[in-house]
Coordinates of N, CA and C in Angstrom, one line a residue:
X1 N 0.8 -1.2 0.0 CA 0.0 0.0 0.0 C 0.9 1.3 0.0
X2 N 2.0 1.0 0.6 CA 2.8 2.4 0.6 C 3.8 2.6 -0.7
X3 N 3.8 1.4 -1.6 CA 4.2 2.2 -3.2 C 2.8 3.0 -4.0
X4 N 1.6 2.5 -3.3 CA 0.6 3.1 -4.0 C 0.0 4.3 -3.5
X5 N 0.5 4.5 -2.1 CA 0.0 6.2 -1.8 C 1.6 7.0 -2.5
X6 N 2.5 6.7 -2.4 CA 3.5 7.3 -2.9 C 3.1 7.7 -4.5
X7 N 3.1 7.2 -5.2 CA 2.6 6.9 -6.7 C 1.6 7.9 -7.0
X8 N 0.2 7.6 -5.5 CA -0.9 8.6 -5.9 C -0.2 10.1 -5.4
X9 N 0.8 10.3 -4.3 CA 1.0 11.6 -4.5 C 1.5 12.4 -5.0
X10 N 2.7 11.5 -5.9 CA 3.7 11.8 -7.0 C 2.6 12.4 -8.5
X11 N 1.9 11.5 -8.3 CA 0.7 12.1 -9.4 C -0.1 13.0 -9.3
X12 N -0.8 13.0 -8.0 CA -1.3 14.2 -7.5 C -0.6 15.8 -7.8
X13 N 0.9 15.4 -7.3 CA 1.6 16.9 -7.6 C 1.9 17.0 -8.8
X14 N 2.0 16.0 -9.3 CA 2.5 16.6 -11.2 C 0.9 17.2 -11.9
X15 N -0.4 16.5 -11.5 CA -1.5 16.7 -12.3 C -1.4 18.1 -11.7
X16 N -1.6 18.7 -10.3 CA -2.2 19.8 -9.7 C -1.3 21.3 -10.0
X17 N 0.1 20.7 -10.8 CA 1.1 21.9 -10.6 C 0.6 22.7 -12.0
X18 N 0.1 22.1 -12.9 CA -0.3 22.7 -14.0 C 0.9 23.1 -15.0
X19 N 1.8 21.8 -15.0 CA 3.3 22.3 -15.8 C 3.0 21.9 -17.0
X20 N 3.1 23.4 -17.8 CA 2.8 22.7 -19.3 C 3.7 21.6 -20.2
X21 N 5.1 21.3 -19.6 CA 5.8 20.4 -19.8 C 5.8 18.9 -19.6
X22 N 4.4 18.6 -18.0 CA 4.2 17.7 -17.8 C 4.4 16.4 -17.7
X23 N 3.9 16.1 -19.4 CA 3.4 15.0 -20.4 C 4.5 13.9 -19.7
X24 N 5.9 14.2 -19.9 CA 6.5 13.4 -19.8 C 7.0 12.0 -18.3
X25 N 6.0 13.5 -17.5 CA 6.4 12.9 -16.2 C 4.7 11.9 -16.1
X26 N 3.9 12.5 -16.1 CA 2.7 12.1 -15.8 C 2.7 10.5 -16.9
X27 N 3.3 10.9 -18.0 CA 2.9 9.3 -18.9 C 3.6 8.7 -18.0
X28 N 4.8 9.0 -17.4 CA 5.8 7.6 -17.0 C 4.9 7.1 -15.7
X29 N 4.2 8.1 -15.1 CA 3.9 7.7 -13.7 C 2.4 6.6 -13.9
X30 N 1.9 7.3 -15.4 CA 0.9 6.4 -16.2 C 1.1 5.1 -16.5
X31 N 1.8 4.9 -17.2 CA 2.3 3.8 -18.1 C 3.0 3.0 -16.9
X32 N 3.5 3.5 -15.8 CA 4.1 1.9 -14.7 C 3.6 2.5 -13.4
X33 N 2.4 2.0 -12.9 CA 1.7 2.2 -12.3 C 1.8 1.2 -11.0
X34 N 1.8 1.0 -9.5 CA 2.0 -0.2 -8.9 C 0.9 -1.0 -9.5
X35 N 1.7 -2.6 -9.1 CA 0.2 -3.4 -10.4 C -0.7 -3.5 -9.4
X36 N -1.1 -3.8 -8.2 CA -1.8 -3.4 -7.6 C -3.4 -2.9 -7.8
X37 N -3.0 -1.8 -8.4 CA -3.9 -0.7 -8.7 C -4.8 -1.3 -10.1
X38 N -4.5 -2.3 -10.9 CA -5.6 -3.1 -11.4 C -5.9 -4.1 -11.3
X39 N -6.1 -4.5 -9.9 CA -7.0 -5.3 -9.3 C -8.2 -5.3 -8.8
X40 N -8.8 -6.1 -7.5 CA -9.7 -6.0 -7.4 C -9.3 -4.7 -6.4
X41 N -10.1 -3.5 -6.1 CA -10.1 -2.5 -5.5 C -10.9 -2.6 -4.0
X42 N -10.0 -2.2 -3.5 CA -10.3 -3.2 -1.8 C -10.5 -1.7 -0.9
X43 N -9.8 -0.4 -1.0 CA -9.7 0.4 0.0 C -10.5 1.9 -0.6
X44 N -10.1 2.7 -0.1 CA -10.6 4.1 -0.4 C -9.4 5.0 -1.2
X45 N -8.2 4.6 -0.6 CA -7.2 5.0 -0.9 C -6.6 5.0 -2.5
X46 N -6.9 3.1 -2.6 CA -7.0 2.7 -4.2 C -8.1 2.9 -4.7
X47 N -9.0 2.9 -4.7 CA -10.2 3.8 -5.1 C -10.1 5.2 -6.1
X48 N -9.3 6.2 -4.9 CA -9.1 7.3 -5.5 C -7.5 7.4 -6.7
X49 N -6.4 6.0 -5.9 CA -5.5 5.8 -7.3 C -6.2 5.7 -8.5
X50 N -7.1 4.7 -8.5 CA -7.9 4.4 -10.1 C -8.0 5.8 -10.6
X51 N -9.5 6.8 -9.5 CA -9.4 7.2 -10.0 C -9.1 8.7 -11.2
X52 N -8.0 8.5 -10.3 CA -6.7 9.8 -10.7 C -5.8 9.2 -12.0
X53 N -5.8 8.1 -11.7 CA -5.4 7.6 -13.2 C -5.6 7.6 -14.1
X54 N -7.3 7.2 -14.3 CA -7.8 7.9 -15.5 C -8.5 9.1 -15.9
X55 N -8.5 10.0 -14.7 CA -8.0 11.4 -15.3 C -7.2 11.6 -15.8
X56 N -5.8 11.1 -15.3 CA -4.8 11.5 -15.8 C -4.5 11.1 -17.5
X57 N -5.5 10.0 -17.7 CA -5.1 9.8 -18.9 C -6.2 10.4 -20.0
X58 N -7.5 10.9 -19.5 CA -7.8 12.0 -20.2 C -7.3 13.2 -19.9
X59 N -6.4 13.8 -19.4 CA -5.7 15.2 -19.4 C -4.8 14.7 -20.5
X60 N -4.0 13.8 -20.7 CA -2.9 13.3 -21.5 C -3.7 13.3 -22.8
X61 N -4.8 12.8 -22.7 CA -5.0 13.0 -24.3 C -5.4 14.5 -25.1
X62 N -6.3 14.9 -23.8 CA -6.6 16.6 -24.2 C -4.8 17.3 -24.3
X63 N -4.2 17.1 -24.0 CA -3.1 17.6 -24.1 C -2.0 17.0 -25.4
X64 N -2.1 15.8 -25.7 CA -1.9 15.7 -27.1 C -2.8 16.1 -28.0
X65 N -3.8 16.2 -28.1 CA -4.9 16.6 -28.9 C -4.6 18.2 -29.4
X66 N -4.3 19.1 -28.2 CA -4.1 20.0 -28.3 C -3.0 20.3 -29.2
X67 N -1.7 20.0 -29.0 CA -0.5 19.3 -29.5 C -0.4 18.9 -30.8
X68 N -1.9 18.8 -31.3 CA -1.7 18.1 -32.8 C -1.5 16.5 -33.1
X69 N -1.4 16.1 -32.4 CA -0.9 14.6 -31.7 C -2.0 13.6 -31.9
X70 N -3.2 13.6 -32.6 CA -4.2 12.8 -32.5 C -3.7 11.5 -32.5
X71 N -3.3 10.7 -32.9 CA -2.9 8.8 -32.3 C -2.9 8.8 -30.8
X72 N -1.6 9.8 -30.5 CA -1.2 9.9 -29.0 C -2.3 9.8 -28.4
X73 N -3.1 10.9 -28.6 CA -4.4 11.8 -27.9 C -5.5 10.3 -27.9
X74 N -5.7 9.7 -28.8 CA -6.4 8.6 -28.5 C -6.2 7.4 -27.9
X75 N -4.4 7.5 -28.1 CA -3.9 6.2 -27.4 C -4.6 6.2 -26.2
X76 N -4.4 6.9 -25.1 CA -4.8 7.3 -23.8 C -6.6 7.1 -23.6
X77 N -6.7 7.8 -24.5 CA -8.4 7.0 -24.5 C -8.7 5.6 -24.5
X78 N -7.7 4.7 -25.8 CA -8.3 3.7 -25.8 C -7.4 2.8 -24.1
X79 N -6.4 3.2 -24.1 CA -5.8 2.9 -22.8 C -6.5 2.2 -21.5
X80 N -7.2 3.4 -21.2 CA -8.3 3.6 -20.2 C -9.2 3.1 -20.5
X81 N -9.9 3.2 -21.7 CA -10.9 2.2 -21.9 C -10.9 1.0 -21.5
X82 N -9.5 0.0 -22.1 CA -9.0 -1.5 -21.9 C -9.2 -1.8 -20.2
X83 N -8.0 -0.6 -19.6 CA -8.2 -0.8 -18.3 C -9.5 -1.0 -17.4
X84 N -10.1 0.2 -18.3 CA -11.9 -0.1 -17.6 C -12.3 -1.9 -17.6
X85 N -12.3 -2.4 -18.7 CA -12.5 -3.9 -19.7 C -12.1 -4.5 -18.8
X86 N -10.5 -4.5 -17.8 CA -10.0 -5.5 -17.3 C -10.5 -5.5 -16.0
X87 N -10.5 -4.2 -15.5 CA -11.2 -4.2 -14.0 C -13.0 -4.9 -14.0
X88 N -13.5 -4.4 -14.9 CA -14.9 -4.8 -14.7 C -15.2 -6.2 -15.0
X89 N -14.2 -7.6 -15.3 CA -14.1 -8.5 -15.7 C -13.5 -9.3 -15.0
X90 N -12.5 -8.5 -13.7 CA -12.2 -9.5 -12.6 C -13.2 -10.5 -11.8
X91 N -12.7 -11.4 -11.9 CA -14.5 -12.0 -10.7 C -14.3 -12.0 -9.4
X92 N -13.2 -11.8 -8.6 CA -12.9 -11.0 -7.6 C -13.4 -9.5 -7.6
X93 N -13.9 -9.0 -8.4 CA -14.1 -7.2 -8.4 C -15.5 -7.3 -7.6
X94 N -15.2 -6.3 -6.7 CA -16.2 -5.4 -5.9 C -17.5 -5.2 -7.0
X95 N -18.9 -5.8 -6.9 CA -19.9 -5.9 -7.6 C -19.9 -3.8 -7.7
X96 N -19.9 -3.6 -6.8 CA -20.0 -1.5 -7.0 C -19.3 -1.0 -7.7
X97 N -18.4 -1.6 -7.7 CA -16.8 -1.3 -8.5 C -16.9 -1.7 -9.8
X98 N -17.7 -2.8 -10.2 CA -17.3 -3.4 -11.6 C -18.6 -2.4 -12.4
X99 N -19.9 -2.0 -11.2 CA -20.7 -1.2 -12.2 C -20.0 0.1 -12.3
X100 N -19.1 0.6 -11.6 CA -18.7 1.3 -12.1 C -17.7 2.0 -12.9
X101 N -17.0 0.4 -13.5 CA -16.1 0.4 -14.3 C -17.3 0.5 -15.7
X102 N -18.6 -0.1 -15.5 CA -19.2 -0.6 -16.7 C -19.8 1.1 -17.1
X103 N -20.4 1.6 -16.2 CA -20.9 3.5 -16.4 C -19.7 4.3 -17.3
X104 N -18.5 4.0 -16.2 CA -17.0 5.1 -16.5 C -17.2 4.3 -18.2
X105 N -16.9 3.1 -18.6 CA -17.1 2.5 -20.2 C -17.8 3.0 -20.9
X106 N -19.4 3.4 -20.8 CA -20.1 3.7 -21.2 C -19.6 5.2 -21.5
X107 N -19.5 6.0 -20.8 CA -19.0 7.6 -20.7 C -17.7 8.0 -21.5
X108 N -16.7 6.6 -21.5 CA -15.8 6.6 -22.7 C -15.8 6.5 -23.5
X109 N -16.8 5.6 -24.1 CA -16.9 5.2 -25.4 C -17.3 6.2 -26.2
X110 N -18.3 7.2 -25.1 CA -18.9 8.6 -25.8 C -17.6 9.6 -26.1
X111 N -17.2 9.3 -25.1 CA -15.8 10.3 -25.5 C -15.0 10.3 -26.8
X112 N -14.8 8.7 -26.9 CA -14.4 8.2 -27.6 C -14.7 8.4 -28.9
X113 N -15.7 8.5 -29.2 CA -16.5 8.4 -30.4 C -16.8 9.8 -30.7
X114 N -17.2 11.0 -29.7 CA -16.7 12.4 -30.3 C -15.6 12.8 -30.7
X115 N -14.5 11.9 -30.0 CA -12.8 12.6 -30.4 C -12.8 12.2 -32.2
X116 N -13.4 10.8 -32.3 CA -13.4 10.3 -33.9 C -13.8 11.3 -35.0
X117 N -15.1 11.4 -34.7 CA -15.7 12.5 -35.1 C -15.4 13.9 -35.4
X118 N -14.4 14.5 -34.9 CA -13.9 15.5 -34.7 C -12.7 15.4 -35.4
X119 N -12.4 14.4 -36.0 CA -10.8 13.7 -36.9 C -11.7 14.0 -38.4
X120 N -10.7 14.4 -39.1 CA -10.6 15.0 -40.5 C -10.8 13.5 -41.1
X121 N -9.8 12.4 -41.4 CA -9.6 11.7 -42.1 C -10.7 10.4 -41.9
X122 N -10.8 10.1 -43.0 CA -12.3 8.7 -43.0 C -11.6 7.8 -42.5
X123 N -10.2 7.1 -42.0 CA -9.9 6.2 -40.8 C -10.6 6.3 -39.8
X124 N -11.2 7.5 -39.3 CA -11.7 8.0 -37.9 C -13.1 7.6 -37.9
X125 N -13.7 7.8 -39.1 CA -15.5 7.4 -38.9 C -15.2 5.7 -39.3
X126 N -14.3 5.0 -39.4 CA -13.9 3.8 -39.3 C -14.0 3.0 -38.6
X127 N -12.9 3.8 -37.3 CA -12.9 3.3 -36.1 C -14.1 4.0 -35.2
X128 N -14.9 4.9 -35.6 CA -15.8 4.9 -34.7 C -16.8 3.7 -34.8
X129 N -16.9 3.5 -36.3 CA -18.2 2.1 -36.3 C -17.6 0.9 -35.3
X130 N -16.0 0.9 -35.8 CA -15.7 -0.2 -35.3 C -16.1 0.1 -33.2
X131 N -15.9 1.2 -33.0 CA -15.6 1.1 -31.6 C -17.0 0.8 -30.7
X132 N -18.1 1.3 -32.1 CA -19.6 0.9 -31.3 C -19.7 -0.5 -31.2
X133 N -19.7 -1.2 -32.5 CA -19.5 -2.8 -32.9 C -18.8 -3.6 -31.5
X134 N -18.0 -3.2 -31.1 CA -16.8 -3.9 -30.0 C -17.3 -3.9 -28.9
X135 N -18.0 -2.3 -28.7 CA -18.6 -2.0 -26.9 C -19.7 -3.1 -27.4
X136 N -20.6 -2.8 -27.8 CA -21.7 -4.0 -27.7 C -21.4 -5.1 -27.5
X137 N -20.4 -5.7 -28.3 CA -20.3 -6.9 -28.1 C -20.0 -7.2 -26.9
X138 N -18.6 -6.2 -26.1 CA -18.7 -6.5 -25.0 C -19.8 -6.5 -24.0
X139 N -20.3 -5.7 -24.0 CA -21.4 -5.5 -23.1 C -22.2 -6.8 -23.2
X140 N -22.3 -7.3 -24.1 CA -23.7 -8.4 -24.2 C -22.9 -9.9 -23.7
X141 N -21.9 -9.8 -24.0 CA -21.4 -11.0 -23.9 C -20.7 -11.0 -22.5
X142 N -20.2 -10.4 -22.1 CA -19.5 -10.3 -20.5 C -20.8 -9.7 -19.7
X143 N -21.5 -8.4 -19.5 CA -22.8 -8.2 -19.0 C -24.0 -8.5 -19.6
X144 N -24.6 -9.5 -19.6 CA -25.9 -9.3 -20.2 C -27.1 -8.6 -19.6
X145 N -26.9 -8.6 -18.1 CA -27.4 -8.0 -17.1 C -27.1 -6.5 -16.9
X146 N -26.6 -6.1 -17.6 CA -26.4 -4.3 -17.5 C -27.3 -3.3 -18.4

């Protein structure tokens, strides 16, 4: 527990300092995360690691987006999305936790699908059919009950 309050407060101070240079600290603290933190979610403490995490990784995409960076800018989206996918699919996962990995999904995929939309090139209305096609599937076949 104490690499994962460390981690949340190392992230904490990089998200709240507002350094427009950031990017670089915040992906590393992104990208190796204690593994911990995608499992089943047991405390309050991990709770709020989650979910600062994926804030953090929609600020990283608004911030490559901005940047000009669209791949980057969506990597991060789809990122978090996955992560949502794995958490709500543990069968150890907290039943409150997994609906709320399945809502935060839902609210991505909208995200998701406006960033596409908002993309110049016809790969983008591509991947958005593709990304509706996939959420459903998952939904029906892992939740049928949702």
């Amino acid at each position: 527990m104490t690499e994962l309050i460390s981690w949340l407060e190392q992230l904490k101070a990089f998200d709240e300092a507002n350094i427009t240079d950031a990017a670089p600290c915040l992906e590393k603290l992104i990208n190796q995360p204690p593994a911990e933190i995608f499992g089943p979610v047991l405390t309050p403490v991990h709770s709020e690691a989650l979910a600062y995490w994926f804030h953090v990784c929609q600020r990283l995409s608004g911030m490559y987006l901005h940047a000009d960076k669209p791949d980057k800018a969506y990597s991060y989206l789809q990122f978090s999305y996955s992560k949502l996918q794995q958490l709500a699919c543990l069968p150890q996962q907290d039943p409150a936790m997994k609906r709320w990995c399945l809502i935060k999904m839902d609210r991505m995929i909208v995200s998701m699908l406006e960033f596409c939309q908002h993309q110049l090139l016809p790969a983008w209305q591509q991947e958005s059919n593709h990304l509706v096609d996939l959420h459903v599937r998952f939904m029906q076949a892992d939740h049928p009950h949702v």
